[in-house]
PDB file of C-alpha atoms in Angstrom:
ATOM      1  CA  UNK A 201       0.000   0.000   0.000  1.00 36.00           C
ATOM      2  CA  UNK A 202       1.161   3.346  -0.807  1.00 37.00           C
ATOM      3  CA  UNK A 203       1.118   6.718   1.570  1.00 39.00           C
ATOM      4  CA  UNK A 204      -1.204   9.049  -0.701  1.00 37.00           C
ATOM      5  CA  UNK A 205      -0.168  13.049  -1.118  1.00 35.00           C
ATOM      6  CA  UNK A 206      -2.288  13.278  -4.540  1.00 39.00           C
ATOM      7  CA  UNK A 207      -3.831  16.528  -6.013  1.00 37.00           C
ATOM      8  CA  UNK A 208      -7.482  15.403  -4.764  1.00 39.00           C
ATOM      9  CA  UNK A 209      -6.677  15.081  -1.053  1.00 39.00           C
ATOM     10  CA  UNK A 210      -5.033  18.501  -1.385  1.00 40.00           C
ATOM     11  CA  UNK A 211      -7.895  20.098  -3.575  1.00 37.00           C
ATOM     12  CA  UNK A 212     -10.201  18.578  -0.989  1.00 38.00           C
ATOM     13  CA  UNK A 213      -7.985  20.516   1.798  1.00 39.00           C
ATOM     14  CA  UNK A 214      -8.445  24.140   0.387  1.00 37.00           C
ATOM     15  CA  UNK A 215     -12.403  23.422  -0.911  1.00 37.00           C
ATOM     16  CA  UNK A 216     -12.665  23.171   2.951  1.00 39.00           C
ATOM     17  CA  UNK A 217     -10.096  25.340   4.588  1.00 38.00           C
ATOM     18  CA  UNK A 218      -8.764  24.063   8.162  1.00 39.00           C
ATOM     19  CA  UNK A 219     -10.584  20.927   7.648  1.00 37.00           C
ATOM     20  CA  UNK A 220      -8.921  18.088   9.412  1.00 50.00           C
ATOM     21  CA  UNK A 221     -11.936  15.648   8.952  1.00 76.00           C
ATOM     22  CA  UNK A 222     -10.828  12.225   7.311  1.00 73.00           C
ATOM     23  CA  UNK A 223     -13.570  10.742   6.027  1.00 73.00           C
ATOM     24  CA  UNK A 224     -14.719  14.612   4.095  1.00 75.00           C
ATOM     25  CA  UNK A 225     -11.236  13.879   2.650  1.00 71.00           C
ATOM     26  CA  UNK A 226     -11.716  10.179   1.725  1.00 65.00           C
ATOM     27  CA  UNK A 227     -15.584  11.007   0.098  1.00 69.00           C
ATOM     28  CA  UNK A 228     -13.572  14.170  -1.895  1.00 70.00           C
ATOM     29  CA  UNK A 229     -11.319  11.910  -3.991  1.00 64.00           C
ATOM     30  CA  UNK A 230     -12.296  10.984  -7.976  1.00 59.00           C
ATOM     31  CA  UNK A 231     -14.161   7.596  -8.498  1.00 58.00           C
ATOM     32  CA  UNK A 232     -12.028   5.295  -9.617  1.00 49.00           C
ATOM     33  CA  UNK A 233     -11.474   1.281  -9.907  1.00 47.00           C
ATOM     34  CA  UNK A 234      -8.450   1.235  -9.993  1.00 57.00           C
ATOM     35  CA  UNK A 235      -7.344   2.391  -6.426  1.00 63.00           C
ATOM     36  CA  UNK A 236      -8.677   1.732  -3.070  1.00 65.00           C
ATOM     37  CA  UNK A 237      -8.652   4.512  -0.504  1.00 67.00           C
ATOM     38  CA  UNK A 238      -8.616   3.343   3.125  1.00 66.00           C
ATOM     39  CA  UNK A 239      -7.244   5.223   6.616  1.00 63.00           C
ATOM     40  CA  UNK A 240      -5.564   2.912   8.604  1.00 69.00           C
ATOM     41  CA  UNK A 241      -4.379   5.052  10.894  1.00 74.00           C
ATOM     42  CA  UNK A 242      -6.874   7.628  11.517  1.00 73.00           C
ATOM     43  CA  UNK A 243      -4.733  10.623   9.619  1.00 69.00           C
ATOM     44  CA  UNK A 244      -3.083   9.487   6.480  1.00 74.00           C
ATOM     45  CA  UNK A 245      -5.868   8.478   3.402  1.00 67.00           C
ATOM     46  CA  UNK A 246      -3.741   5.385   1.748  1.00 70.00           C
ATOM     47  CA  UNK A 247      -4.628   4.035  -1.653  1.00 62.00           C
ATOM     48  CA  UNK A 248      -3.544   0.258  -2.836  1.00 67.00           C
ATOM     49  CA  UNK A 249      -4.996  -1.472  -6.494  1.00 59.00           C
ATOM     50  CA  UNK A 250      -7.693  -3.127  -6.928  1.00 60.00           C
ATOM     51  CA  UNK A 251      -6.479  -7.158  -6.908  1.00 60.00           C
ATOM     52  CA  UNK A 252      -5.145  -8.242 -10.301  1.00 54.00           C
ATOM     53  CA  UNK A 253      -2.766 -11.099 -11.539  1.00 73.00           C
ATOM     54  CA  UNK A 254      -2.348 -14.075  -8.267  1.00 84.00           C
ATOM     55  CA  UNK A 255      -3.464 -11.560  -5.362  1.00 85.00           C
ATOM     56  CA  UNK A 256      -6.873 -11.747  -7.871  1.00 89.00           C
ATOM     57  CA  UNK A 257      -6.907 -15.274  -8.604  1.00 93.00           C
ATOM     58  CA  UNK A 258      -6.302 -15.952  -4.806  1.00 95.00           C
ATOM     59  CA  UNK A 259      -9.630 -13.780  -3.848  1.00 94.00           C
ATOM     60  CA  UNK A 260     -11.405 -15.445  -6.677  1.00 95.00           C
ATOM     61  CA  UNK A 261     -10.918 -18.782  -5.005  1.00 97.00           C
ATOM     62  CA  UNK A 262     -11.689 -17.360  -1.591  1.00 97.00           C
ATOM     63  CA  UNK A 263     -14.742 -16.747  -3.262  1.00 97.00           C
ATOM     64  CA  UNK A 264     -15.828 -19.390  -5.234  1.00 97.00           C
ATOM     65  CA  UNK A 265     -15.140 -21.628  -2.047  1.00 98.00           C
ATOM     66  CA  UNK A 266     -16.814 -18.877   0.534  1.00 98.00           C
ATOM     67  CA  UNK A 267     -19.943 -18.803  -2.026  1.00 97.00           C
ATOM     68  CA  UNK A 268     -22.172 -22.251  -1.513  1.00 98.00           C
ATOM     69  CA  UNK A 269     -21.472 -21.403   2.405  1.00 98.00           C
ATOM     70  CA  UNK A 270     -22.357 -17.891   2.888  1.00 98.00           C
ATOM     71  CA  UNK A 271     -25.594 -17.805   6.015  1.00 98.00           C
ATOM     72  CA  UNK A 272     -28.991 -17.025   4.640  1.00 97.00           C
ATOM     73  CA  UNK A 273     -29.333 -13.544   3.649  1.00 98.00           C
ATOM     74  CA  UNK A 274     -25.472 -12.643   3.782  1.00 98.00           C
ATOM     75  CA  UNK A 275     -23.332 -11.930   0.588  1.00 97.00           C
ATOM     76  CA  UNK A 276     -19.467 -11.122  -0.023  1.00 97.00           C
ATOM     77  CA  UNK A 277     -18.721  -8.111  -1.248  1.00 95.00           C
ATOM     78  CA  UNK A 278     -15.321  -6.897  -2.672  1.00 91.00           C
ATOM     79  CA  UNK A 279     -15.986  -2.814  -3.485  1.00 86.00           C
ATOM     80  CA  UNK A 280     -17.707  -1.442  -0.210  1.00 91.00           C
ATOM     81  CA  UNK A 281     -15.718   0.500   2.436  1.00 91.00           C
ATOM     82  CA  UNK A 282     -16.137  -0.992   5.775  1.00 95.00           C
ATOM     83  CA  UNK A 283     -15.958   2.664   8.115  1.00 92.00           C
ATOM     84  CA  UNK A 284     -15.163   3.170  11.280  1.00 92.00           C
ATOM     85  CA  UNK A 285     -16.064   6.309  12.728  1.00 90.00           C
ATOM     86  CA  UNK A 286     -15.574   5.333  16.253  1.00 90.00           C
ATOM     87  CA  UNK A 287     -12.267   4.641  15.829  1.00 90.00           C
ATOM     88  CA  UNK A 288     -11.885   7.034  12.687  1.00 89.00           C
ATOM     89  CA  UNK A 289     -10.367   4.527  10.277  1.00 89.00           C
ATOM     90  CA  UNK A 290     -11.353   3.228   7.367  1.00 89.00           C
ATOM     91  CA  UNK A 291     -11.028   0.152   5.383  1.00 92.00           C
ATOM     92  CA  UNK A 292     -11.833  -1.566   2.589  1.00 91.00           C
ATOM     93  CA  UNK A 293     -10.598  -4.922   2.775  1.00 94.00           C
ATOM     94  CA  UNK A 294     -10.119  -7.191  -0.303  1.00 94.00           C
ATOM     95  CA  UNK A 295     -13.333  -9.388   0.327  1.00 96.00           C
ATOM     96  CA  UNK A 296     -16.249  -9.272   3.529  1.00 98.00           C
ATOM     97  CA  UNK A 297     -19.570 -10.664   4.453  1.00 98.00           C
ATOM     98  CA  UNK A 298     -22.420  -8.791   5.626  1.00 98.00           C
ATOM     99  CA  UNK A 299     -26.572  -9.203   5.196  1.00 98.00           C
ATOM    100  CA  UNK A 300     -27.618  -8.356   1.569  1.00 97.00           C
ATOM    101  CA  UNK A 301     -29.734  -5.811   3.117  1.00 95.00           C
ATOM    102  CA  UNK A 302     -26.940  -3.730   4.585  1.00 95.00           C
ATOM    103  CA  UNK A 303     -24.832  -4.207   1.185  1.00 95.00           C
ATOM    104  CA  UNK A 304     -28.206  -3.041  -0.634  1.00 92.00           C
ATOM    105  CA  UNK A 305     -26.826   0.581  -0.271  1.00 82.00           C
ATOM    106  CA  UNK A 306     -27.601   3.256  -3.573  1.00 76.00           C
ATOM    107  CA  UNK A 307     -25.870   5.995  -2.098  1.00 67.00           C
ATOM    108  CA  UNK A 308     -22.894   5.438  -0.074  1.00 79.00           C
ATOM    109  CA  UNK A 309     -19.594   3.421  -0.723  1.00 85.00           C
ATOM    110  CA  UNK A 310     -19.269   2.243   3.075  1.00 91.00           C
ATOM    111  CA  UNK A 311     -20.837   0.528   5.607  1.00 94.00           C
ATOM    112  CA  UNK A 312     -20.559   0.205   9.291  1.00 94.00           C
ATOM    113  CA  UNK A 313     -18.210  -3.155  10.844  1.00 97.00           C
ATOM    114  CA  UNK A 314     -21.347  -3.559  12.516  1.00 96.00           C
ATOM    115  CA  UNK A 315     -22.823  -6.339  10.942  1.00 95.00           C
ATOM    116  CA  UNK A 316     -19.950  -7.687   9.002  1.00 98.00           C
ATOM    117  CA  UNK A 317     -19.335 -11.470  10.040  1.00 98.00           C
ATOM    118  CA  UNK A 318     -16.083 -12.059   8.336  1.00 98.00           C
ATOM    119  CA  UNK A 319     -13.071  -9.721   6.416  1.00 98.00           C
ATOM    120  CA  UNK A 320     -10.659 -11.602   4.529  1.00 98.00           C
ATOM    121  CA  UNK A 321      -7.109  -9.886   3.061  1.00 96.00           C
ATOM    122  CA  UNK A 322      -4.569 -11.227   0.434  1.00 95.00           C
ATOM    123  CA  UNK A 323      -1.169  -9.571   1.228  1.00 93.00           C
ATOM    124  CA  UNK A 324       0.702  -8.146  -1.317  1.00 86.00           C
ATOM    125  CA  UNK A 325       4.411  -7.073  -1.113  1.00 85.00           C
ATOM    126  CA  UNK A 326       3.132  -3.670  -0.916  1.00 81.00           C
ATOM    127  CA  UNK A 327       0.781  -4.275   2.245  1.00 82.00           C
ATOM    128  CA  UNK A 328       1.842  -7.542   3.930  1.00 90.00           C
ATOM    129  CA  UNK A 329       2.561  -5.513   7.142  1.00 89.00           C
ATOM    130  CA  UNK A 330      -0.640  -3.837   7.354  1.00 91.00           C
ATOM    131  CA  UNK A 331      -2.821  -6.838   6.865  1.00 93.00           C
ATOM    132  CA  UNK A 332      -0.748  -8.650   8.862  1.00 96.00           C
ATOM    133  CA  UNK A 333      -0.913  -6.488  12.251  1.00 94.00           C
ATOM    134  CA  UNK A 334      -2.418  -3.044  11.873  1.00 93.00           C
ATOM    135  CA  UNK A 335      -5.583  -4.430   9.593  1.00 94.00           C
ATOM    136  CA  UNK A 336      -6.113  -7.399  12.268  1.00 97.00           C
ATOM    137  CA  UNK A 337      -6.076  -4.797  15.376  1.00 96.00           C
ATOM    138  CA  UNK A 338      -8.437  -2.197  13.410  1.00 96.00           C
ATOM    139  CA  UNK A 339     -10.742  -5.722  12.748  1.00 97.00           C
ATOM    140  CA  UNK A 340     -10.860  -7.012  16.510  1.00 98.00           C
ATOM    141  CA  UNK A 341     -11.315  -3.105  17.716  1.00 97.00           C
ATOM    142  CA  UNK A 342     -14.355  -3.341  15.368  1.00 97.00           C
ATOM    143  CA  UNK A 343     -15.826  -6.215  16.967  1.00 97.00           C
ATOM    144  CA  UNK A 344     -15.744  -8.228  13.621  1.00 98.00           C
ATOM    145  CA  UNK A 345     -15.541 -11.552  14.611  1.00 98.00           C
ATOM    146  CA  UNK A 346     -13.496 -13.325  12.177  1.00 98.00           C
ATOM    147  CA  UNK A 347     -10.909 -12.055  10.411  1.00 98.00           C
ATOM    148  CA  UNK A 348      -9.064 -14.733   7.208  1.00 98.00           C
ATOM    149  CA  UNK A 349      -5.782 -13.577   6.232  1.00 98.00           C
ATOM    150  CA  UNK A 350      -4.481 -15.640   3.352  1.00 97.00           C
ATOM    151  CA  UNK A 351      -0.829 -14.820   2.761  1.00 97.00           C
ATOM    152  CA  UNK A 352       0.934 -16.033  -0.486  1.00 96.00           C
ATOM    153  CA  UNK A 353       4.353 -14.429   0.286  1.00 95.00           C
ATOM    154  CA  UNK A 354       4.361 -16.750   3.358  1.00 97.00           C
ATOM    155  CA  UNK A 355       2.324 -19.452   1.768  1.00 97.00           C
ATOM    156  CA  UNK A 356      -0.017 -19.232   4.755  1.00 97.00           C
ATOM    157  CA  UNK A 357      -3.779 -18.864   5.726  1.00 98.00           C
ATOM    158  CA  UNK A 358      -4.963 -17.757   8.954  1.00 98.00           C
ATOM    159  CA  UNK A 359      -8.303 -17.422  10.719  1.00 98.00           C
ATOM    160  CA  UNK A 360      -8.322 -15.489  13.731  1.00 98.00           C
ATOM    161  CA  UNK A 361     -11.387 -15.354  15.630  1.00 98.00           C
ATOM    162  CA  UNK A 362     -13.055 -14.037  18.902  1.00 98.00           C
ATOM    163  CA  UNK A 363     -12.020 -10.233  18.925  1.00 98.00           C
ATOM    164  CA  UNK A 364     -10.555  -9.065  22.511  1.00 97.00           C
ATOM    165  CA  UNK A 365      -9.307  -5.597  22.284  1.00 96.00           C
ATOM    166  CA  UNK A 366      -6.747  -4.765  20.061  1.00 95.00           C
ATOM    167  CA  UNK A 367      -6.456  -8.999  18.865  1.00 97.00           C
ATOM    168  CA  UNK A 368      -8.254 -11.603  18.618  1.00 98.00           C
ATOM    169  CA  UNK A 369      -8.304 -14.668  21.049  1.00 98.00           C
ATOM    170  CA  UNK A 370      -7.776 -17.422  18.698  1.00 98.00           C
ATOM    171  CA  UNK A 371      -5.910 -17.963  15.586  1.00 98.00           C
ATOM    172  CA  UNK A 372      -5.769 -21.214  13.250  1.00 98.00           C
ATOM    173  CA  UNK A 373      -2.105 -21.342  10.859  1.00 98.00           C
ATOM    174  CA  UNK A 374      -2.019 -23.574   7.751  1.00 98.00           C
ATOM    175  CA  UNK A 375       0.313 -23.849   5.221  1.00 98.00           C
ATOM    176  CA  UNK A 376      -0.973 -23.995   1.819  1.00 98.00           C
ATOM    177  CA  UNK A 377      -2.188 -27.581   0.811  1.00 97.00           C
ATOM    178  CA  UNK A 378      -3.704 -27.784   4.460  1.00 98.00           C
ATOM    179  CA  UNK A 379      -6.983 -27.624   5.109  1.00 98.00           C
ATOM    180  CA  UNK A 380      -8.149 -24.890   7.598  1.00 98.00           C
ATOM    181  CA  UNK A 381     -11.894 -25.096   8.944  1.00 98.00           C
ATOM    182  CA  UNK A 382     -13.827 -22.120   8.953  1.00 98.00           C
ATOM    183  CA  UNK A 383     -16.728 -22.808  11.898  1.00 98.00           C
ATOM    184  CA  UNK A 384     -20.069 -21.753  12.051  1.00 97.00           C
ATOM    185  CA  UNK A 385     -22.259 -19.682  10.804  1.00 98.00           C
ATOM    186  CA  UNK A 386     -20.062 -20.744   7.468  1.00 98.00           C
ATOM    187  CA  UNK A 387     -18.825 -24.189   8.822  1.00 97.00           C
ATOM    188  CA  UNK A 388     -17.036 -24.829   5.706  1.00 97.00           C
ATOM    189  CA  UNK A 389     -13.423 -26.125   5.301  1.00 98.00           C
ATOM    190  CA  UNK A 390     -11.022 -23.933   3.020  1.00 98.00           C
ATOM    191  CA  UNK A 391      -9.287 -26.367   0.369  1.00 97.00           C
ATOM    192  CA  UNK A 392      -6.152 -23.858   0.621  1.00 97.00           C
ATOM    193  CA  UNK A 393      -4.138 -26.442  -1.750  1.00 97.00           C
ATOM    194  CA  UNK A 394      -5.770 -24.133  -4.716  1.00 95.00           C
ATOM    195  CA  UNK A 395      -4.624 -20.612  -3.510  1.00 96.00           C
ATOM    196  CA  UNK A 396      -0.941 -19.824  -5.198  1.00 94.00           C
ATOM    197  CA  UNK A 397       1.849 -18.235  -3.298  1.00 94.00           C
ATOM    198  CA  UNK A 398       4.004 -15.512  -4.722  1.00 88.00           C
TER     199      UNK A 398
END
C-alpha cells in the first residue's frame, strides 16, 4: 500500500479550509477502480490497487469456495468500504460478508463493521505488514468476529477469531495444501491447496 499526497486530497484541503476531517477527505477523492482509498491510521488516506494477476486469482478462489457457504441472507462483497467512525479509520478490505440488506446501499460506498461477520485480506508485497498487524487490530477493535488472512508471500492462511481488544483470542495457521476449517455460521473447510503463493 502506498502513503497518498495526490492533487485530490489537497484540492479537498483548500475546498474546505482548516478541515482536518478524514472521512470529508476520503468522500472528496475521484471515483475510480483502480485504487482503493482506506485510513488505517486515523490521519493518512492510503490508496492500494484493486487485486489483479495471483493476489486476484487468490480472492477469486476465496470466493468461489466462501460462495455455496455464505448464512442465509449474507453476501461477499469486494468494493464497499467498511468505516469506522468510532475509531476514525477506514477500510476496505479485499473481500467481507455482511446481510444483503446492509450491502443493498444506492448511495454510499461504506458501511458500518457492525454487521460484518467475516473480512478476509490477500497480502501483497506492498501491504503484507498492514494486513498482517495493523488491519487485524483495526478488525478485533471493530468487533468483527473473524478475520481470514491468506498470505501467499508466506504461503499461509490464517483465521483469527473471537475479537478481545486490540487482537483476537484465537488464531488457526495452515500452510498452503492444508486444510483450515472455517466454523459456524459458514462451517465450511477452506481447500487452501488451490490458492498460489508468490
Amino acid at each position: 500500500m502506498t502513503t497518498l499526497a495526490t492533487e485530490a486530497a489537497q484540492a479537498a484541503d483548500r475546498a474546505e479550509p482548516g478541515s482536518t476531517d478524514l472521512f470529508t477527505r476520503l468522500d472528496s477523492l475521484p471515483e475510480t477502480r483502480l485504487w482503493r482509498a482506506e485510513s488505517l491510521d486515523g490521519e493518512t488516506v492510503t490508496l492500494s490497487p484493486t487485486p489483479v494477476g495471483r493476489h486476484g486469482r487468490n480472492l477469486r478462489e476465496l470466493e468461489r469456495q466462501l460462495a455455496p457457504h455464505l448464512p442465509q441472507g449474507t453476501d461477499d462483497e469486494t468494493r464497499l468500504e467498511i468505516r469506522m467512525h468510532h475509531l476514525q479509520r477506514s477500510v476496505t478490505p479485499d473481500l467481507f460478508v455482511a446481510p444483503e440488506e446492509v450491502l443493498d446501499t444506492s448511495s454510499q460506498h461504506w458501511i458500518g463493521p457492525d454487521d460484518v461477520l467475516l473480512v478476509a485480506e490477500v497480502t501483497s508485497r506492498s501491504n503484507a505488514g498492514a494486513d498482517r498487524e495493523a488491519k487485524r487490530g483495526i478488525y478485533a477493535r471493530a468487533g468483527i468476529e473473524f478475520y481470514l488472512l491468506i498470505d501467499p508471500l508466506l504461503g499461509k492462511a490464517t483465521l483469527y477469531a473471537g475479537p478481545e481488544g486490540d487482537d483476537y483470542r484465537d488464531r488457526a495457521v495452515r500452510n498452503f495444501g492444508e486444510k483450515l476449517a472455517v466454523p459456524e455460521p459458514f462451517d465450511f473447510v477452506l481447500d487452501t491447496s488451490r490458492l498460489r503463493a508468490y
